[in-house]
């Protein structure tokens, strides 16, 4: 079998890339994922992340470090499932701090400031704020 593109990993990035490459074209794309399907209901429950992150079936643990004055280590869990780490993260997300993005511009990276980075997130933030206001 031959494919025009081979993408390793079906996490958020790999899945979107595969869809974008194949949409409206005749390109063939093979996506290779080391993990299994994401049909476990625990992937749909926000608190299910405790189970999925600590399951060898759905996640792999990497130890980062040592770092800092006390040579601390940190556990980094990566998803081994269709959807990758996005599937096992318990629906948690954040956008970062405005000042950190603006600092990137000050260091010579035009276009990386807070204003252009925050625009795509505004619709989801507006929904979250509206949901809180209606309670």
Short mmCIF file of N, CA, C and O in Angstrom, two decimals:
data_model
loop_
_atom_site.label_atom_id
_atom_site.label_comp_id
_atom_site.label_asym_id
_atom_site.label_seq_id
_atom_site.Cartn_x
_atom_site.Cartn_y
_atom_site.Cartn_z
N UNK A 1 0.83 -1.18 0.00
CA UNK A 1 0.00 0.00 0.00
C UNK A 1 0.87 1.24 0.00
O UNK A 1 1.88 1.29 0.68
N UNK A 2 0.45 2.25 -0.71
CA UNK A 2 1.17 3.53 -0.74
C UNK A 2 0.26 4.65 -0.29
O UNK A 2 -0.94 4.65 -0.54
N UNK A 3 0.88 5.62 0.39
CA UNK A 3 0.16 6.79 0.87
C UNK A 3 0.97 8.03 0.51
O UNK A 3 2.19 7.99 0.47
N UNK A 4 0.25 9.12 0.29
CA UNK A 4 0.94 10.38 0.02
C UNK A 4 1.57 10.94 1.29
O UNK A 4 2.62 11.57 1.24
N UNK A 5 0.91 10.73 2.44
CA UNK A 5 1.38 11.25 3.71
C UNK A 5 1.22 10.19 4.78
O UNK A 5 0.23 9.46 4.79
N UNK A 6 2.18 10.13 5.69
CA UNK A 6 2.09 9.26 6.86
C UNK A 6 2.25 10.16 8.09
O UNK A 6 3.23 10.90 8.19
N UNK A 7 1.28 10.10 8.97
CA UNK A 7 1.30 10.92 10.18
C UNK A 7 1.40 9.98 11.38
O UNK A 7 0.61 9.04 11.51
N UNK A 8 2.37 10.23 12.22
CA UNK A 8 2.58 9.42 13.40
C UNK A 8 1.89 10.09 14.58
O UNK A 8 2.25 11.19 14.98
N UNK A 9 0.87 9.44 15.12
CA UNK A 9 0.14 9.96 16.27
C UNK A 9 -1.19 10.57 15.87
O UNK A 9 -1.26 11.42 14.99
N UNK A 10 -2.25 10.12 16.53
CA UNK A 10 -3.58 10.64 16.23
C UNK A 10 -4.09 11.55 17.33
O UNK A 10 -5.28 11.59 17.61
N UNK A 11 -3.18 12.29 17.94
CA UNK A 11 -3.60 13.28 18.92
C UNK A 11 -4.28 14.44 18.22
O UNK A 11 -4.57 14.38 17.01
N UNK A 12 -4.51 15.50 18.94
CA UNK A 12 -5.20 16.66 18.37
C UNK A 12 -4.48 17.17 17.13
O UNK A 12 -5.10 17.45 16.10
N UNK A 13 -3.16 17.30 17.21
CA UNK A 13 -2.40 17.82 16.07
C UNK A 13 -2.41 16.87 14.89
O UNK A 13 -2.67 17.28 13.75
N UNK A 14 -2.14 15.60 15.12
CA UNK A 14 -2.09 14.62 14.04
C UNK A 14 -3.43 14.44 13.36
O UNK A 14 -3.52 14.35 12.13
N UNK A 15 -4.51 14.42 14.13
CA UNK A 15 -5.84 14.24 13.57
C UNK A 15 -6.26 15.43 12.72
O UNK A 15 -6.80 15.28 11.62
N UNK A 16 -6.00 16.64 13.23
CA UNK A 16 -6.35 17.85 12.47
C UNK A 16 -5.51 17.92 11.20
O UNK A 16 -6.03 18.22 10.12
N UNK A 17 -4.22 17.62 11.30
CA UNK A 17 -3.36 17.64 10.13
C UNK A 17 -3.85 16.66 9.06
O UNK A 17 -3.94 17.00 7.88
N UNK A 18 -4.20 15.45 9.46
CA UNK A 18 -4.71 14.45 8.52
C UNK A 18 -5.98 14.94 7.83
O UNK A 18 -6.14 14.79 6.61
N UNK A 19 -6.87 15.53 8.60
CA UNK A 19 -8.13 16.02 8.02
C UNK A 19 -7.86 17.17 7.06
O UNK A 19 -8.41 17.21 5.96
N UNK A 20 -6.99 18.08 7.43
CA UNK A 20 -6.70 19.24 6.57
C UNK A 20 -6.02 18.81 5.27
O UNK A 20 -6.31 19.36 4.22
N UNK A 21 -5.12 17.86 5.35
CA UNK A 21 -4.42 17.39 4.15
C UNK A 21 -5.39 16.71 3.21
O UNK A 21 -5.35 16.92 1.99
N UNK A 22 -6.29 15.90 3.76
CA UNK A 22 -7.17 15.09 2.91
C UNK A 22 -8.44 15.81 2.47
O UNK A 22 -9.05 15.42 1.48
N UNK A 23 -8.85 16.85 3.16
CA UNK A 23 -10.09 17.55 2.83
C UNK A 23 -10.00 18.19 1.44
O UNK A 23 -9.11 18.99 1.19
N UNK A 24 -10.91 17.85 0.61
CA UNK A 24 -10.98 18.46 -0.71
C UNK A 24 -9.82 18.11 -1.63
O UNK A 24 -9.56 18.82 -2.60
N UNK A 25 -9.12 17.04 -1.34
CA UNK A 25 -8.02 16.64 -2.21
C UNK A 25 -8.09 15.14 -2.46
O UNK A 25 -8.89 14.44 -1.87
N UNK A 26 -7.23 14.68 -3.31
CA UNK A 26 -7.16 13.25 -3.57
C UNK A 26 -6.00 12.60 -2.82
O UNK A 26 -5.68 11.45 -3.05
N UNK A 27 -5.39 13.36 -1.93
CA UNK A 27 -4.25 12.85 -1.17
C UNK A 27 -4.71 11.71 -0.25
O UNK A 27 -5.80 11.76 0.33
N UNK A 28 -3.87 10.71 -0.14
CA UNK A 28 -4.15 9.62 0.78
C UNK A 28 -3.26 9.80 2.01
O UNK A 28 -2.09 10.15 1.90
N UNK A 29 -3.86 9.57 3.18
CA UNK A 29 -3.18 9.80 4.44
C UNK A 29 -3.31 8.56 5.31
O UNK A 29 -4.40 8.04 5.48
N UNK A 30 -2.19 8.13 5.85
CA UNK A 30 -2.18 7.04 6.83
C UNK A 30 -1.82 7.64 8.17
O UNK A 30 -0.81 8.33 8.30
N UNK A 31 -2.67 7.41 9.18
CA UNK A 31 -2.40 7.87 10.54
C UNK A 31 -2.08 6.64 11.37
O UNK A 31 -2.86 5.70 11.43
N UNK A 32 -0.91 6.66 12.01
CA UNK A 32 -0.48 5.54 12.84
C UNK A 32 -0.56 5.97 14.30
O UNK A 32 0.00 7.00 14.68
N UNK A 33 -1.27 5.19 15.10
CA UNK A 33 -1.44 5.49 16.52
C UNK A 33 -1.01 4.27 17.33
O UNK A 33 -1.42 3.16 17.05
N UNK A 34 -0.17 4.49 18.34
CA UNK A 34 0.32 3.39 19.17
C UNK A 34 -0.75 2.86 20.11
O UNK A 34 -0.69 1.71 20.54
N UNK A 35 -1.73 3.68 20.44
CA UNK A 35 -2.75 3.29 21.40
C UNK A 35 -3.98 2.70 20.73
O UNK A 35 -3.99 2.36 19.56
N UNK A 36 -5.02 2.62 21.52
CA UNK A 36 -6.29 2.01 21.09
C UNK A 36 -7.33 3.08 20.79
O UNK A 36 -7.07 4.27 20.89
N UNK A 37 -8.54 2.63 20.52
CA UNK A 37 -9.66 3.53 20.28
C UNK A 37 -10.02 4.28 21.57
O UNK A 37 -9.57 3.91 22.65
N UNK A 38 -10.84 5.30 21.45
CA UNK A 38 -11.21 6.11 22.61
C UNK A 38 -12.66 5.90 23.02
O UNK A 38 -13.31 6.81 23.49
N UNK A 39 -13.18 4.71 22.87
CA UNK A 39 -14.60 4.47 23.13
C UNK A 39 -14.93 4.24 24.61
O UNK A 39 -16.07 4.04 24.96
N UNK A 40 -13.94 4.23 25.48
CA UNK A 40 -14.20 4.04 26.90
C UNK A 40 -14.99 5.24 27.42
O UNK A 40 -14.58 6.38 27.23
N UNK A 41 -16.11 5.03 28.11
CA UNK A 41 -16.90 6.16 28.61
C UNK A 41 -16.14 7.07 29.57
O UNK A 41 -16.48 8.24 29.71
N UNK A 42 -15.09 6.57 30.19
CA UNK A 42 -14.31 7.41 31.10
C UNK A 42 -13.63 8.57 30.38
O UNK A 42 -13.29 9.56 31.00
N UNK A 43 -13.47 8.45 29.07
CA UNK A 43 -12.88 9.55 28.30
C UNK A 43 -13.85 10.72 28.16
O UNK A 43 -13.44 11.82 27.80
N UNK A 44 -15.12 10.50 28.43
CA UNK A 44 -16.14 11.54 28.26
C UNK A 44 -16.53 12.22 29.56
O UNK A 44 -17.29 13.16 29.55
N UNK A 45 -16.01 11.73 30.67
CA UNK A 45 -16.35 12.25 31.99
C UNK A 45 -15.17 13.08 32.49
O UNK A 45 -14.05 12.57 32.56
N UNK A 46 -15.38 14.35 32.84
CA UNK A 46 -14.24 15.17 33.27
C UNK A 46 -13.37 14.53 34.36
O UNK A 46 -12.17 14.56 34.27
N UNK A 47 -13.96 13.93 35.36
CA UNK A 47 -13.15 13.31 36.41
C UNK A 47 -12.59 11.96 35.98
O UNK A 47 -11.82 11.35 36.72
N UNK A 48 -12.95 11.50 34.81
CA UNK A 48 -12.41 10.24 34.30
C UNK A 48 -10.92 10.31 34.02
O UNK A 48 -10.26 9.28 33.87
N UNK A 49 -10.37 11.53 33.97
CA UNK A 49 -8.95 11.66 33.66
C UNK A 49 -8.08 10.96 34.70
O UNK A 49 -7.00 10.47 34.38
N UNK A 50 -8.54 10.85 35.95
CA UNK A 50 -7.73 10.17 36.96
C UNK A 50 -7.53 8.71 36.55
O UNK A 50 -6.43 8.17 36.65
N UNK A 51 -8.59 8.09 36.06
CA UNK A 51 -8.48 6.70 35.61
C UNK A 51 -7.64 6.61 34.33
O UNK A 51 -6.73 5.79 34.24
N UNK A 52 -7.94 7.43 33.35
CA UNK A 52 -7.26 7.29 32.05
C UNK A 52 -5.80 7.70 32.11
O UNK A 52 -4.96 7.09 31.45
N UNK A 53 -5.47 8.71 32.91
CA UNK A 53 -4.06 9.13 33.01
C UNK A 53 -3.20 8.10 33.73
O UNK A 53 -2.00 8.05 33.52
N UNK A 54 -3.79 7.32 34.59
CA UNK A 54 -3.03 6.36 35.37
C UNK A 54 -3.21 4.93 34.86
O UNK A 54 -2.92 3.97 35.56
N UNK A 55 -3.68 4.80 33.66
CA UNK A 55 -3.90 3.49 33.05
C UNK A 55 -2.83 3.24 31.99
O UNK A 55 -2.68 4.03 31.06
N UNK A 56 -2.09 2.16 32.13
CA UNK A 56 -1.09 1.82 31.11
C UNK A 56 -1.73 1.57 29.75
O UNK A 56 -1.07 1.65 28.73
N UNK A 57 -3.02 1.29 29.76
CA UNK A 57 -3.72 1.05 28.50
C UNK A 57 -3.90 2.33 27.69
O UNK A 57 -3.90 2.31 26.47
N UNK A 58 -4.07 3.47 28.37
CA UNK A 58 -4.38 4.72 27.69
C UNK A 58 -3.30 5.79 27.79
O UNK A 58 -3.39 6.82 27.13
N UNK A 59 -2.31 5.59 28.65
CA UNK A 59 -1.31 6.64 28.86
C UNK A 59 0.07 6.03 29.12
O UNK A 59 0.19 4.88 29.53
N UNK A 60 1.07 6.84 28.86
CA UNK A 60 2.44 6.45 29.15
C UNK A 60 3.05 7.57 29.99
O UNK A 60 2.90 8.75 29.68
N UNK A 61 3.74 7.19 31.04
CA UNK A 61 4.33 8.16 31.96
C UNK A 61 5.80 8.36 31.62
O UNK A 61 6.55 7.40 31.47
N UNK A 62 6.18 9.62 31.51
CA UNK A 62 7.58 9.99 31.32
C UNK A 62 8.00 10.80 32.54
O UNK A 62 7.22 11.60 33.05
N UNK A 63 9.21 10.60 33.00
CA UNK A 63 9.71 11.36 34.12
C UNK A 63 10.62 12.47 33.60
O UNK A 63 11.57 12.21 32.87
N UNK A 64 10.28 13.70 33.95
CA UNK A 64 11.07 14.86 33.54
C UNK A 64 11.92 15.31 34.72
O UNK A 64 11.49 15.26 35.86
N UNK A 65 13.12 15.75 34.44
CA UNK A 65 13.98 16.26 35.49
C UNK A 65 15.25 15.45 35.56
O UNK A 65 15.54 14.70 34.64
N UNK A 66 16.05 15.63 36.53
CA UNK A 66 15.85 16.50 37.68
C UNK A 66 16.03 17.97 37.31
O UNK A 66 16.76 18.30 36.40
N UNK A 67 15.34 18.83 38.06
CA UNK A 67 15.45 20.26 37.82
C UNK A 67 15.30 21.01 39.14
O UNK A 67 14.81 20.47 40.12
N UNK A 68 15.72 22.26 39.13
CA UNK A 68 15.60 23.12 40.30
C UNK A 68 16.64 22.82 41.36
O UNK A 68 17.43 21.88 41.24
N UNK A 69 16.62 23.63 42.41
CA UNK A 69 17.64 23.50 43.46
C UNK A 69 17.55 22.18 44.23
O UNK A 69 18.52 21.74 44.82
N UNK A 70 16.39 21.54 44.21
CA UNK A 70 16.24 20.29 44.96
C UNK A 70 16.24 19.06 44.05
O UNK A 70 15.88 17.97 44.47
N UNK A 71 16.63 19.26 42.79
CA UNK A 71 16.66 18.15 41.81
C UNK A 71 15.34 17.38 41.77
O UNK A 71 15.32 16.15 41.77
N UNK A 72 14.26 18.12 41.73
CA UNK A 72 12.94 17.51 41.69
C UNK A 72 12.69 16.83 40.34
O UNK A 72 13.31 17.17 39.33
N UNK A 73 11.79 15.88 40.32
CA UNK A 73 11.35 15.26 39.07
C UNK A 73 9.85 15.50 38.94
O UNK A 73 9.18 15.84 39.91
N UNK A 74 9.35 15.33 37.75
CA UNK A 74 7.94 15.55 37.49
C UNK A 74 7.43 14.45 36.57
O UNK A 74 8.16 14.00 35.68
N UNK A 75 6.21 14.00 36.78
CA UNK A 75 5.60 12.98 35.92
C UNK A 75 4.83 13.67 34.81
O UNK A 75 4.00 14.53 35.07
N UNK A 76 5.13 13.31 33.58
CA UNK A 76 4.41 13.82 32.42
C UNK A 76 3.69 12.64 31.78
O UNK A 76 4.31 11.71 31.28
N UNK A 77 2.36 12.69 31.79
CA UNK A 77 1.54 11.62 31.21
C UNK A 77 1.19 12.00 29.77
O UNK A 77 0.74 13.11 29.51
N UNK A 78 1.39 11.11 28.84
CA UNK A 78 1.08 11.33 27.44
C UNK A 78 0.08 10.28 26.99
O UNK A 78 0.22 9.09 27.30
N UNK A 79 -0.92 10.70 26.24
CA UNK A 79 -1.97 9.79 25.81
C UNK A 79 -1.50 8.79 24.77
O UNK A 79 -0.80 9.15 23.83
N UNK A 80 -1.89 7.54 24.95
CA UNK A 80 -1.65 6.48 23.98
C UNK A 80 -3.01 5.92 23.58
O UNK A 80 -3.39 4.82 23.95
N UNK A 81 -3.74 6.76 22.85
CA UNK A 81 -5.12 6.47 22.49
C UNK A 81 -5.48 7.40 21.33
O UNK A 81 -4.83 8.43 21.14
N UNK A 82 -6.47 7.03 20.56
CA UNK A 82 -6.93 7.94 19.51
C UNK A 82 -7.35 9.25 20.18
O UNK A 82 -8.12 9.25 21.14
N UNK A 83 -6.79 10.34 19.74
CA UNK A 83 -7.00 11.63 20.37
C UNK A 83 -5.83 12.05 21.24
O UNK A 83 -5.76 13.18 21.68
N UNK A 84 -4.92 11.12 21.50
CA UNK A 84 -3.70 11.42 22.26
C UNK A 84 -3.97 11.99 23.63
O UNK A 84 -4.94 11.62 24.31
N UNK A 85 -3.12 12.89 24.07
CA UNK A 85 -3.23 13.46 25.41
C UNK A 85 -4.49 14.29 25.57
O UNK A 85 -5.00 14.44 26.68
N UNK A 86 -5.04 14.77 24.49
CA UNK A 86 -6.30 15.52 24.55
C UNK A 86 -7.42 14.62 25.07
O UNK A 86 -8.31 15.08 25.77
N UNK A 87 -7.37 13.34 24.75
CA UNK A 87 -8.40 12.41 25.20
C UNK A 87 -8.32 12.14 26.69
O UNK A 87 -9.33 11.95 27.35
N UNK A 88 -7.13 12.16 27.26
CA UNK A 88 -6.99 11.78 28.67
C UNK A 88 -6.85 12.95 29.62
O UNK A 88 -6.66 12.75 30.82
N UNK A 89 -6.97 14.19 29.17
CA UNK A 89 -6.65 15.32 30.04
C UNK A 89 -7.81 15.83 30.89
O UNK A 89 -7.69 16.85 31.54
N UNK A 90 -8.94 15.15 30.90
CA UNK A 90 -10.05 15.56 31.77
C UNK A 90 -10.71 16.86 31.36
O UNK A 90 -11.28 17.55 32.18
N UNK A 91 -10.64 17.21 30.09
CA UNK A 91 -11.26 18.41 29.55
C UNK A 91 -10.68 19.69 30.14
O UNK A 91 -11.33 20.74 30.17
N UNK A 92 -9.45 19.64 30.63
CA UNK A 92 -8.78 20.79 31.22
C UNK A 92 -8.01 21.54 30.14
O UNK A 92 -7.35 20.93 29.31
N UNK A 93 -8.12 22.85 30.12
CA UNK A 93 -7.36 23.66 29.15
C UNK A 93 -7.11 25.03 29.76
O UNK A 93 -7.79 25.45 30.67
N UNK A 94 -6.11 25.70 29.24
CA UNK A 94 -5.86 27.09 29.62
C UNK A 94 -5.17 27.79 28.47
O UNK A 94 -4.62 27.15 27.59
N UNK A 95 -5.21 29.12 28.51
CA UNK A 95 -4.64 29.91 27.42
C UNK A 95 -3.31 30.55 27.76
O UNK A 95 -2.67 31.11 26.91
N UNK A 96 -2.88 30.54 28.96
CA UNK A 96 -1.65 31.23 29.33
C UNK A 96 -1.92 32.66 29.78
O UNK A 96 -3.05 33.13 29.78
N UNK A 97 -0.86 33.36 30.13
CA UNK A 97 -0.95 34.72 30.66
C UNK A 97 -0.64 35.75 29.58
O UNK A 97 0.31 35.60 28.82
N UNK A 98 -1.42 36.80 29.54
CA UNK A 98 -1.25 37.85 28.53
C UNK A 98 0.18 38.41 28.55
O UNK A 98 0.80 38.60 27.51
N UNK A 99 0.69 38.68 29.73
CA UNK A 99 2.03 39.26 29.84
C UNK A 99 3.12 38.37 29.26
O UNK A 99 4.10 38.86 28.69
N UNK A 100 2.95 37.05 29.39
CA UNK A 100 3.94 36.13 28.83
C UNK A 100 3.96 36.23 27.30
O UNK A 100 5.02 36.22 26.68
N UNK A 101 2.79 36.33 26.69
CA UNK A 101 2.72 36.46 25.23
C UNK A 101 3.29 37.80 24.78
O UNK A 101 4.04 37.87 23.81
N UNK A 102 2.94 38.87 25.48
CA UNK A 102 3.45 40.19 25.12
C UNK A 102 4.97 40.27 25.27
O UNK A 102 5.64 40.97 24.51
N UNK A 103 5.51 39.54 26.21
CA UNK A 103 6.96 39.48 26.40
C UNK A 103 7.64 38.87 25.16
O UNK A 103 8.73 39.27 24.78
N UNK A 104 6.97 37.93 24.52
CA UNK A 104 7.52 37.33 23.29
C UNK A 104 7.70 38.39 22.21
O UNK A 104 8.69 38.39 21.48
N UNK A 105 6.74 39.32 22.11
CA UNK A 105 6.84 40.40 21.13
C UNK A 105 8.01 41.31 21.49
O UNK A 105 8.80 41.68 20.62
N UNK A 106 8.13 41.63 22.77
CA UNK A 106 9.23 42.50 23.21
C UNK A 106 10.59 41.87 22.92
O UNK A 106 11.57 42.57 22.72
N UNK A 107 10.64 40.54 22.86
CA UNK A 107 11.89 39.84 22.59
C UNK A 107 12.13 39.63 21.10
O UNK A 107 13.02 38.88 20.71
N UNK A 108 11.29 40.28 20.26
CA UNK A 108 11.53 40.24 18.83
C UNK A 108 10.71 39.23 18.04
O UNK A 108 11.12 38.81 16.96
N UNK A 109 9.56 38.85 18.55
CA UNK A 109 8.71 37.88 17.86
C UNK A 109 7.37 38.52 17.51
O UNK A 109 6.37 38.32 18.20
N UNK A 110 7.34 39.31 16.43
CA UNK A 110 6.10 40.01 16.07
C UNK A 110 4.97 39.02 15.78
O UNK A 110 5.20 37.93 15.27
N UNK A 111 3.77 39.42 16.19
CA UNK A 111 2.60 38.58 15.94
C UNK A 111 2.31 37.56 17.03
O UNK A 111 1.32 36.85 16.97
N UNK A 112 3.18 37.48 18.05
CA UNK A 112 2.99 36.50 19.11
C UNK A 112 2.43 37.12 20.38
O UNK A 112 2.38 36.48 21.43
N UNK A 113 1.97 38.37 20.32
CA UNK A 113 1.41 39.04 21.49
C UNK A 113 0.06 38.46 21.88
O UNK A 113 -0.51 37.61 21.21
N UNK A 114 -0.44 38.94 22.99
CA UNK A 114 -1.70 38.44 23.54
C UNK A 114 -2.89 38.68 22.62
O UNK A 114 -3.71 37.77 22.43
N UNK A 115 -3.00 39.86 22.03
CA UNK A 115 -4.19 40.18 21.22
C UNK A 115 -4.41 39.17 20.10
O UNK A 115 -5.51 38.61 19.99
N UNK A 116 -3.43 38.87 19.24
CA UNK A 116 -3.71 37.91 18.18
C UNK A 116 -3.91 36.47 18.69
O UNK A 116 -4.65 35.70 18.10
N UNK A 117 -3.28 36.11 19.79
CA UNK A 117 -3.40 34.75 20.34
C UNK A 117 -4.75 34.54 21.01
O UNK A 117 -5.24 33.44 21.08
N UNK A 118 -5.34 35.61 21.56
CA UNK A 118 -6.58 35.45 22.32
C UNK A 118 -7.83 35.42 21.43
O UNK A 118 -8.86 34.93 21.84
N UNK A 119 -7.72 35.94 20.21
CA UNK A 119 -8.90 35.99 19.34
C UNK A 119 -9.55 34.63 19.11
O UNK A 119 -10.76 34.51 19.24
N UNK A 120 -8.80 33.58 18.78
CA UNK A 120 -9.46 32.29 18.55
C UNK A 120 -10.16 31.72 19.78
O UNK A 120 -11.11 30.96 19.65
N UNK A 121 -9.73 32.09 20.98
CA UNK A 121 -10.33 31.55 22.20
C UNK A 121 -11.57 32.31 22.65
O UNK A 121 -12.31 31.83 23.49
N UNK A 122 -11.81 33.47 22.10
CA UNK A 122 -12.93 34.29 22.57
C UNK A 122 -14.28 33.57 22.49
O UNK A 122 -15.07 33.67 23.43
N UNK A 123 -14.61 32.84 21.42
CA UNK A 123 -15.92 32.18 21.40
C UNK A 123 -16.10 31.18 22.55
O UNK A 123 -17.14 31.15 23.18
N UNK A 124 -15.08 30.39 22.88
CA UNK A 124 -15.23 29.43 23.97
C UNK A 124 -15.30 30.13 25.32
O UNK A 124 -16.03 29.71 26.21
N UNK A 125 -14.57 31.20 25.47
CA UNK A 125 -14.61 31.96 26.72
C UNK A 125 -15.98 32.60 26.89
O UNK A 125 -16.54 32.61 27.98
N UNK A 126 -16.54 33.11 25.80
CA UNK A 126 -17.85 33.74 25.87
C UNK A 126 -18.92 32.73 26.29
O UNK A 126 -19.78 33.02 27.11
N UNK A 127 -18.83 31.50 25.78
CA UNK A 127 -19.79 30.47 26.17
C UNK A 127 -19.65 30.13 27.65
O UNK A 127 -20.62 29.98 28.36
N UNK A 128 -18.41 30.02 28.13
CA UNK A 128 -18.18 29.69 29.54
C UNK A 128 -18.72 30.80 30.43
O UNK A 128 -19.36 30.54 31.45
N UNK A 129 -18.47 32.06 30.07
CA UNK A 129 -18.95 33.18 30.86
C UNK A 129 -20.48 33.25 30.85
O UNK A 129 -21.11 33.52 31.87
N UNK A 130 -21.09 33.00 29.71
CA UNK A 130 -22.55 33.02 29.60
C UNK A 130 -23.16 31.91 30.46
O UNK A 130 -24.19 32.11 31.10
N UNK A 131 -22.52 30.75 30.50
CA UNK A 131 -23.03 29.63 31.30
C UNK A 131 -22.98 29.99 32.78
O UNK A 131 -23.93 29.71 33.52
N UNK A 132 -21.90 30.63 33.24
CA UNK A 132 -21.81 31.02 34.64
C UNK A 132 -22.86 32.10 34.97
O UNK A 132 -23.45 32.09 36.04
N UNK A 133 -23.08 33.01 34.06
CA UNK A 133 -24.01 34.12 34.31
C UNK A 133 -25.45 33.63 34.41
O UNK A 133 -26.27 34.23 35.11
N UNK A 134 -25.77 32.52 33.74
CA UNK A 134 -27.15 32.03 33.75
C UNK A 134 -27.48 31.22 34.99
O UNK A 134 -28.62 30.87 35.20
N UNK A 135 -26.49 30.94 35.83
CA UNK A 135 -26.75 30.13 37.04
C UNK A 135 -27.24 30.98 38.18
O UNK A 135 -26.97 32.10 38.34
#
